[in-house]
C-alpha cells in the first residue's frame, strides 16, 4: 500500500505541474492554432493523465481525459482545426481535471458530485460531434450555455458554484448511468446517445455542467522541487547556527541574566528543531530504489528461465539520499546473484519438494540507528564445501587451510576478489567481480555485509548501513595539537597503558611496535608516524593512549596523544587538493567552529599494508609449507652476517633495541651494555653457532630476552621482518646445539634458533635450576605434536635442569607412562591420535597415574580452553612460549608432589 | 574612426571607462604585488582558524571553516614557488575565490586596494618572472613604480600534476 501511495503522490504532483502548463498551452494554441508541436504536447499530457487515472481506477477522471484526448487526437491528425469552442471545451475539461486532482489530493477519492458526470456526458457529446466532422454547427449549438460561462473557468464565483449543488440532485440519473457505462465501453455509449436529444437535454444539463466544478477545493502545492545544493547549503547554515547558539549559550551563562537565559533556551530549541527538519529533507524512502526491482527481477528471471516472485517490505524506510545512490548497484548485484545462483530452476525446485516459484524478498527496516537491508531467497543456498573446493582450485588456499575453515568463514570467502561459485559463467553473473566490490562499496559508507546460508533452504544477505552519511558518531582524538575524528564504526576499544605496562607489554620489532592485548598480538601504529608528524616529546612517562580499531577483519592499535570524547559529527567532503589522501575520509566542524579531519581507518590500514586479507596473502607468498596442524605464529627474522637468515618466535623476545658500537663494554671477559641502568650481558651468536661472524657496524640491533627476572641480549646485524605464518621445521640438516632446525621462509632457508640452549651454553648458571635442592633431576614427559614447539619446550626445560622425554602425541605418551616413571606431564591440547585432554582424562582415571601432575600448554589462551582443560583434570594451564610461567608451574607442582610423597 | 569623433566620446565616457578598464583586487606576498579580477573573488576574510592537514601537498596549509563550508587553504607563496619567509606571528588574510561549487581560500600577507587598470595596459607575462612559477601568471600590468602580477586563477585552483 505504501508504494501505491507514493506513486499516487508522484502522480498528483506531476499532474499539477502539467496542468499549469496546459492552461498556458491552450492559450497559446488559440493564438497559433496550426502549431502541431503544441497540440502533440497537450495530447501527451492528457494521455498520461488518462493512463494513470485508469491505473488507479479514477473513472471520472479517466473519462474526461479520454474524451478530451479524442478531440485532441483529431486536432493532432489535422482532421479538424482549433476553434474557440473547442478551446473553451478543452479548457473546461482541464478545469474539471484540476478539480478532481485537488479532491484526490485532499480526500484520496474522486468527488462524487454528479456535476462531474454531467460534464462527462457533455464532453462526450461535444467530442462526438467534433470528431464526426461537423464541428462548427454542432458545437456552436451545444456550446452557447458553456460559452456564456466560458469566461468563468478562472473566476470560480460563489454563485455559479452554488447552482450546480441545487440542481445536481435533480439531474436525471440517466446521465449518471450513461457516464458510468461510457468509461469502460465508449462504443456502447454511442447507442445511448440518440436517446438523449441534444437540444433539450443540453439546456437542462448544460447549466450545471457549464459552471466550474462545485466548490472546487483549492489545489495546494505540497511538493516543490528544490536544488540539492540549496539543501546542502541550508544544512551548512543550520550547522553554523548551532555553533553560534553554543557560543551564545556560553555568553548567556556568563552574563547570567534570567531573561537572556530563557530567550536563549527558547532559541536553542528552535535551532535544534530546525537542524532536524533540514536533515529530514535529505531523507528519501528506500522504495525509490526498491521500485526498480520488480522489473529487474522479472527480466533476470526470464533470462535465467526461472520463476521468481519478488516481495518488497519496508519500502517506506527512509535513509539519506547519498546512501541511496551508493547502494543501488550493490543491491542489483546481490539480486542478480540470488536469481542466478540462488533460486533453482522450476524442475529442480519441484524435485526438491519446493514451490516451483522461488521467492525473493527485499526487506528494509531500522534497527539501532542503522538501516538494515536484507535480500533473502529460498533457493539452493551456498554450500561451504563447494566454496572450499573453489578456493583451492583458484589457489587462494591450500587444501589444508580450506578444510580448517569453519563453515561461516568459508562463506566469507565469496567476498574475496576473484571469487565466483557459479559453475558456469552466465551473462548475468559469475565472473567473480561482484561480491568483493559489493563489500567494498558497502564498507566505504561505513556499512557491513553479512551472509547466512543453509543448503537447500536459501540465503540471506544482510547489509547494515548507517542512517545517514552526513552525521556519524565519532571519537575525537588529539595528535600534535590538532583534533581528528575516528568514525565509531571502526572503533573496538580504548586502551590506556601505564609506562610500566608499555615497557612490559609493548615490543619493538624494527620499526614496528606490537602490544599483547589479552594474548593477541596487536600491531601498533602511531598516528604521528602515519601523518609524518614529529614524534611526541617528553610524554613517554604518561604511557600510551591506544585506540583499538577494526579495518575489515584486521585489528590494529592507533596510538594518539589524547583521547577526547565521542561526538556526533557532520561529515563534509574534502576539497580536491586533499581528496587523494587515503588517510582522510572527510572533514567536520568542531564545537568551537574549527575544522577537523576525519580519519579513514581502512585507508590508513591499507597504507600500512594491514589489509584484512593480508594474512591470507602472506601465507600464500611465503612458500613455507603450511601444514594446517601447526598454529600460526609471529616470527622475527634477522641476520647476523648478510644473507644468513635466522628466525625466532616473537613471543620469546622481550624488546628490540639499537645500540651504538661505543656502548659495548668489555668487563671481566664478558661483553655488556648498559641497559635501563643495569649491565646487560651480550651474546654474540657466532661464538655459539657455526655461522659467519657479525661484521663490524656502527650500530647493532639487540634482541633482548627477559628470562628468570634478568635481561640478556643477542647482538645481531639487521632485523629483516616480522611475519605471521605457520611453518614446518625440518630438523635433519641443521640439528645441533643452539638450533632447532630450518624452514623456507620467503624463498630463503632460515635457521630457527634455540635461544634457551644458547643462553645456557653462554652461562650454565643463568637459569636457576629447579631441582637444585633435590638429589636428582625430575623426569618430565612432554607430549607435543609440533616439532617446533617440542624443541623449544625441551630446550628451556632442559636448561632449567629437568630431564625431558618428548613424544609427538597423547597416544605415545600414554604408552610410555605404562612402563616408565615420570614426575610430571606437560602436554599440548590439540594433537593427532590422542589429544591432551584425552590423555589427561586417562591419567586422572587410572589409579596408577592419578597423582601425576599434568600441565596443559597451548598457544591459545582463551578462557574457553582453560575451562575445558580444568574439566578434564589438568593441574595447570599455561601458554607454551612463556618459559617463566611454565617453569613456575612445574616448580610449584613438583613441590606439592614431593610434600605429598613425604 | 573614433579619432574623428573626439567630441562625442565625452558623453559616453562612463560607459567606455568600464569597458576599457578592469577592476582588480590587489594583495601582497612579501615584496610582490598581485592582483586578480574582482569578479572572481567571493569575499575577503581575516583570521580564519587554519586546521593543518598533514600529508597534504606543501602548498596546502590546511582547511578553514567559512560559515559551515570547509575550504582548502592554499599558501600563495608556496603555490607559485615564491621564496618567502612570513614575518613573525603573521595572520594571513584569506581571499575566498574561485568557482562557487568549491571555492578555495588563498592565503596572502596583506590586502591592497581595489584598482582599475586600463585594459590596454594589460600585457602578456614575460617568459621569466623573478621567482614565480609562470604557469600561475596570466598577465602583468606595469603601474607607476611597481608591477602588478595578475594571477591565473584557474591554475591556482586546479590540482597540480607534480
mmCIF file of C-alpha atoms in Angstrom, chain A residues 550-719:
data_model
loop_
_atom_site.group_PDB
_atom_site.id
_atom_site.type_symbol
_atom_site.label_atom_id
_atom_site.label_comp_id
_atom_site.label_asym_id
_atom_site.label_seq_id
_atom_site.Cartn_x
_atom_site.Cartn_y
_atom_site.Cartn_z
ATOM 1 C CA UNK A 550 38.964 -2.662 13.170
ATOM 2 C CA UNK A 551 39.614 -2.273 9.480
ATOM 3 C CA UNK A 552 37.696 -5.077 7.902
ATOM 4 C CA UNK A 553 38.892 -8.238 9.601
ATOM 5 C CA UNK A 554 42.170 -6.984 10.937
ATOM 6 C CA UNK A 555 42.572 -5.107 14.177
ATOM 7 C CA UNK A 556 45.285 -2.671 14.995
ATOM 8 C CA UNK A 557 46.006 -0.138 17.668
ATOM 9 C CA UNK A 558 46.321 3.515 16.787
ATOM 10 C CA UNK A 559 48.477 5.435 19.220
ATOM 11 C CA UNK A 560 47.310 9.003 19.707
ATOM 12 C CA UNK A 561 48.344 11.809 22.071
ATOM 13 C CA UNK A 562 44.995 12.180 23.787
ATOM 14 C CA UNK A 563 41.536 10.750 23.622
ATOM 15 C CA UNK A 564 38.794 13.342 23.922
ATOM 16 C CA UNK A 565 35.179 12.468 23.632
ATOM 17 C CA UNK A 566 32.556 10.860 21.482
ATOM 18 C CA UNK A 567 30.547 13.257 19.348
ATOM 19 C CA UNK A 568 28.061 13.234 16.557
ATOM 20 C CA UNK A 569 29.850 14.883 13.688
ATOM 21 C CA UNK A 570 28.667 16.291 10.408
ATOM 22 C CA UNK A 571 30.666 14.843 7.550
ATOM 23 C CA UNK A 572 31.832 17.222 4.857
ATOM 24 C CA UNK A 573 33.819 16.308 1.805
ATOM 25 C CA UNK A 574 37.472 17.131 1.295
ATOM 26 C CA UNK A 575 38.488 19.682 -1.264
ATOM 27 C CA UNK A 576 40.029 18.471 -4.474
ATOM 28 C CA UNK A 577 43.528 19.302 -3.330
ATOM 29 C CA UNK A 578 43.152 16.835 -0.495
ATOM 30 C CA UNK A 579 40.937 14.181 -1.993
ATOM 31 C CA UNK A 580 43.802 11.929 -2.976
ATOM 32 C CA UNK A 581 44.911 11.475 0.632
ATOM 33 C CA UNK A 582 43.860 7.998 1.648
ATOM 34 C CA UNK A 583 44.135 8.597 5.336
ATOM 35 C CA UNK A 584 41.228 11.059 5.473
ATOM 36 C CA UNK A 585 37.568 10.327 4.910
ATOM 37 C CA UNK A 586 36.419 13.922 5.079
ATOM 38 C CA UNK A 587 36.274 16.929 7.319
ATOM 39 C CA UNK A 588 33.967 18.082 10.014
ATOM 40 C CA UNK A 589 33.361 21.051 12.268
ATOM 41 C CA UNK A 590 34.052 21.046 15.951
ATOM 42 C CA UNK A 591 32.028 22.804 18.606
ATOM 43 C CA UNK A 592 34.384 25.777 18.628
ATOM 44 C CA UNK A 593 33.940 26.352 14.908
ATOM 45 C CA UNK A 594 37.259 24.914 13.826
ATOM 46 C CA UNK A 595 37.544 22.324 11.139
ATOM 47 C CA UNK A 596 38.884 18.845 11.928
ATOM 48 C CA UNK A 597 39.832 15.928 9.732
ATOM 49 C CA UNK A 598 38.053 12.587 9.789
ATOM 50 C CA UNK A 599 40.439 9.647 9.642
ATOM 51 C CA UNK A 600 39.784 6.915 7.120
ATOM 52 C CA UNK A 601 40.673 3.807 9.081
ATOM 53 C CA UNK A 602 40.508 1.473 6.114
ATOM 54 C CA UNK A 603 42.695 3.889 4.206
ATOM 55 C CA UNK A 604 45.239 4.065 6.997
ATOM 56 C CA UNK A 605 45.277 0.294 7.323
ATOM 57 C CA UNK A 606 45.893 -0.121 3.622
ATOM 58 C CA UNK A 607 48.663 2.469 3.745
ATOM 59 C CA UNK A 608 50.265 0.256 6.334
ATOM 60 C CA UNK A 609 49.586 -2.965 4.467
ATOM 61 C CA UNK A 610 47.364 -4.157 7.210
ATOM 62 C CA UNK A 611 44.527 -5.005 4.920
ATOM 63 C CA UNK A 612 42.145 -7.675 6.015
ATOM 64 C CA UNK A 613 43.319 -10.305 3.589
ATOM 65 C CA UNK A 614 46.956 -9.559 4.251
ATOM 66 C CA UNK A 615 47.450 -12.557 6.463
ATOM 67 C CA UNK A 616 45.976 -14.793 3.811
ATOM 68 C CA UNK A 617 48.206 -13.347 1.117
ATOM 69 C CA UNK A 618 51.272 -13.573 3.266
ATOM 70 C CA UNK A 619 50.602 -17.181 3.971
ATOM 71 C CA UNK A 620 50.496 -17.734 0.249
ATOM 72 C CA UNK A 621 53.542 -15.638 -0.536
ATOM 73 C CA UNK A 622 55.667 -17.395 1.994
ATOM 74 C CA UNK A 623 56.492 -20.708 0.431
ATOM 75 C CA UNK A 624 56.845 -22.188 3.830
ATOM 76 C CA UNK A 625 54.938 -25.427 3.864
ATOM 77 C CA UNK A 626 51.690 -24.765 5.589
ATOM 78 C CA UNK A 627 50.677 -27.863 7.428
ATOM 79 C CA UNK A 628 47.354 -26.837 8.801
ATOM 80 C CA UNK A 629 48.068 -28.543 12.115
ATOM 81 C CA UNK A 630 50.700 -26.004 13.028
ATOM 82 C CA UNK A 631 49.352 -22.903 14.626
ATOM 83 C CA UNK A 632 50.319 -19.660 13.031
ATOM 84 C CA UNK A 633 52.723 -17.531 14.917
ATOM 85 C CA UNK A 634 54.663 -14.337 14.647
ATOM 86 C CA UNK A 635 58.290 -14.936 13.798
ATOM 87 C CA UNK A 636 61.095 -12.451 13.928
ATOM 88 C CA UNK A 637 63.548 -12.721 11.040
ATOM 89 C CA UNK A 638 67.065 -11.318 11.338
ATOM 90 C CA UNK A 639 70.597 -11.653 10.074
ATOM 91 C CA UNK A 640 73.960 -11.706 11.801
ATOM 92 C CA UNK A 641 76.066 -11.690 8.677
ATOM 93 C CA UNK A 642 74.441 -10.735 5.373
ATOM 94 C CA UNK A 643 72.440 -13.471 3.604
ATOM 95 C CA UNK A 644 72.307 -15.831 6.536
ATOM 96 C CA UNK A 645 68.787 -15.773 7.893
ATOM 97 C CA UNK A 646 67.593 -16.651 11.354
ATOM 98 C CA UNK A 647 64.197 -16.858 12.950
ATOM 99 C CA UNK A 648 62.962 -16.827 16.489
ATOM 100 C CA UNK A 649 59.396 -16.724 17.808
ATOM 101 C CA UNK A 650 58.466 -13.166 18.501
ATOM 102 C CA UNK A 651 56.830 -14.168 21.746
ATOM 103 C CA UNK A 652 60.220 -15.109 23.174
ATOM 104 C CA UNK A 653 61.692 -11.683 22.521
ATOM 105 C CA UNK A 654 61.040 -9.082 25.111
ATOM 106 C CA UNK A 655 62.282 -5.997 23.295
ATOM 107 C CA UNK A 656 64.274 -4.932 20.318
ATOM 108 C CA UNK A 657 66.667 -2.095 20.553
ATOM 109 C CA UNK A 658 69.553 -0.466 18.766
ATOM 110 C CA UNK A 659 72.917 0.292 20.258
ATOM 111 C CA UNK A 660 75.921 2.150 19.093
ATOM 112 C CA UNK A 661 79.246 0.327 18.850
ATOM 113 C CA UNK A 662 80.666 2.617 21.533
ATOM 114 C CA UNK A 663 78.100 1.492 24.037
ATOM 115 C CA UNK A 664 79.569 -2.003 24.105
ATOM 116 C CA UNK A 665 81.764 -2.555 27.171
ATOM 117 C CA UNK A 666 84.131 -5.389 27.972
ATOM 118 C CA UNK A 667 84.061 -6.307 31.629
ATOM 119 C CA UNK A 668 85.812 -9.355 33.077
ATOM 120 C CA UNK A 669 85.962 -11.103 29.720
ATOM 121 C CA UNK A 670 82.311 -10.506 29.067
ATOM 122 C CA UNK A 671 80.635 -8.096 26.764
ATOM 123 C CA UNK A 672 77.925 -5.997 28.371
ATOM 124 C CA UNK A 673 75.890 -2.959 27.594
ATOM 125 C CA UNK A 674 74.216 -0.518 29.942
ATOM 126 C CA UNK A 675 70.545 -1.053 29.654
ATOM 127 C CA UNK A 676 67.994 0.564 31.890
ATOM 128 C CA UNK A 677 70.664 1.378 34.455
ATOM 129 C CA UNK A 678 71.914 -2.192 34.632
ATOM 130 C CA UNK A 679 74.653 -4.058 32.905
ATOM 131 C CA UNK A 680 73.141 -6.465 30.478
ATOM 132 C CA UNK A 681 75.232 -9.356 29.163
ATOM 133 C CA UNK A 682 75.584 -9.559 25.414
ATOM 134 C CA UNK A 683 75.720 -12.781 23.419
ATOM 135 C CA UNK A 684 77.452 -12.899 20.067
ATOM 136 C CA UNK A 685 75.756 -15.736 18.261
ATOM 137 C CA UNK A 686 78.808 -16.654 16.212
ATOM 138 C CA UNK A 687 80.542 -17.731 19.404
ATOM 139 C CA UNK A 688 77.979 -20.464 19.936
ATOM 140 C CA UNK A 689 76.908 -21.359 16.427
ATOM 141 C CA UNK A 690 78.872 -22.321 13.323
ATOM 142 C CA UNK A 691 77.895 -19.164 11.470
ATOM 143 C CA UNK A 692 79.584 -16.251 9.787
ATOM 144 C CA UNK A 693 80.715 -13.621 12.319
ATOM 145 C CA UNK A 694 78.922 -10.363 12.876
ATOM 146 C CA UNK A 695 80.609 -7.698 10.768
ATOM 147 C CA UNK A 696 81.737 -4.512 12.442
ATOM 148 C CA UNK A 697 78.914 -1.951 12.341
ATOM 149 C CA UNK A 698 78.371 1.487 13.821
ATOM 150 C CA UNK A 699 75.022 0.423 15.082
ATOM 151 C CA UNK A 700 73.806 -3.021 16.125
ATOM 152 C CA UNK A 701 70.399 -4.441 16.830
ATOM 153 C CA UNK A 702 69.733 -6.041 20.151
ATOM 154 C CA UNK A 703 67.263 -8.842 20.787
ATOM 155 C CA UNK A 704 66.525 -8.535 24.464
ATOM 156 C CA UNK A 705 65.267 -11.596 26.325
ATOM 157 C CA UNK A 706 63.866 -11.390 29.779
ATOM 158 C CA UNK A 707 64.209 -14.707 31.498
ATOM 159 C CA UNK A 708 64.330 -15.628 35.087
ATOM 160 C CA UNK A 709 63.972 -11.964 36.064
ATOM 161 C CA UNK A 710 67.091 -10.970 34.179
ATOM 162 C CA UNK A 711 67.785 -9.350 30.851
ATOM 163 C CA UNK A 712 70.166 -10.811 28.307
ATOM 164 C CA UNK A 713 70.610 -9.746 24.714
ATOM 165 C CA UNK A 714 71.830 -11.117 21.403
ATOM 166 C CA UNK A 715 73.785 -8.829 19.150
ATOM 167 C CA UNK A 716 72.600 -9.034 15.556
ATOM 168 C CA UNK A 717 73.201 -7.097 12.398
ATOM 169 C CA UNK A 718 69.800 -6.450 10.989
ATOM 170 C CA UNK A 719 66.133 -7.104 11.747
#
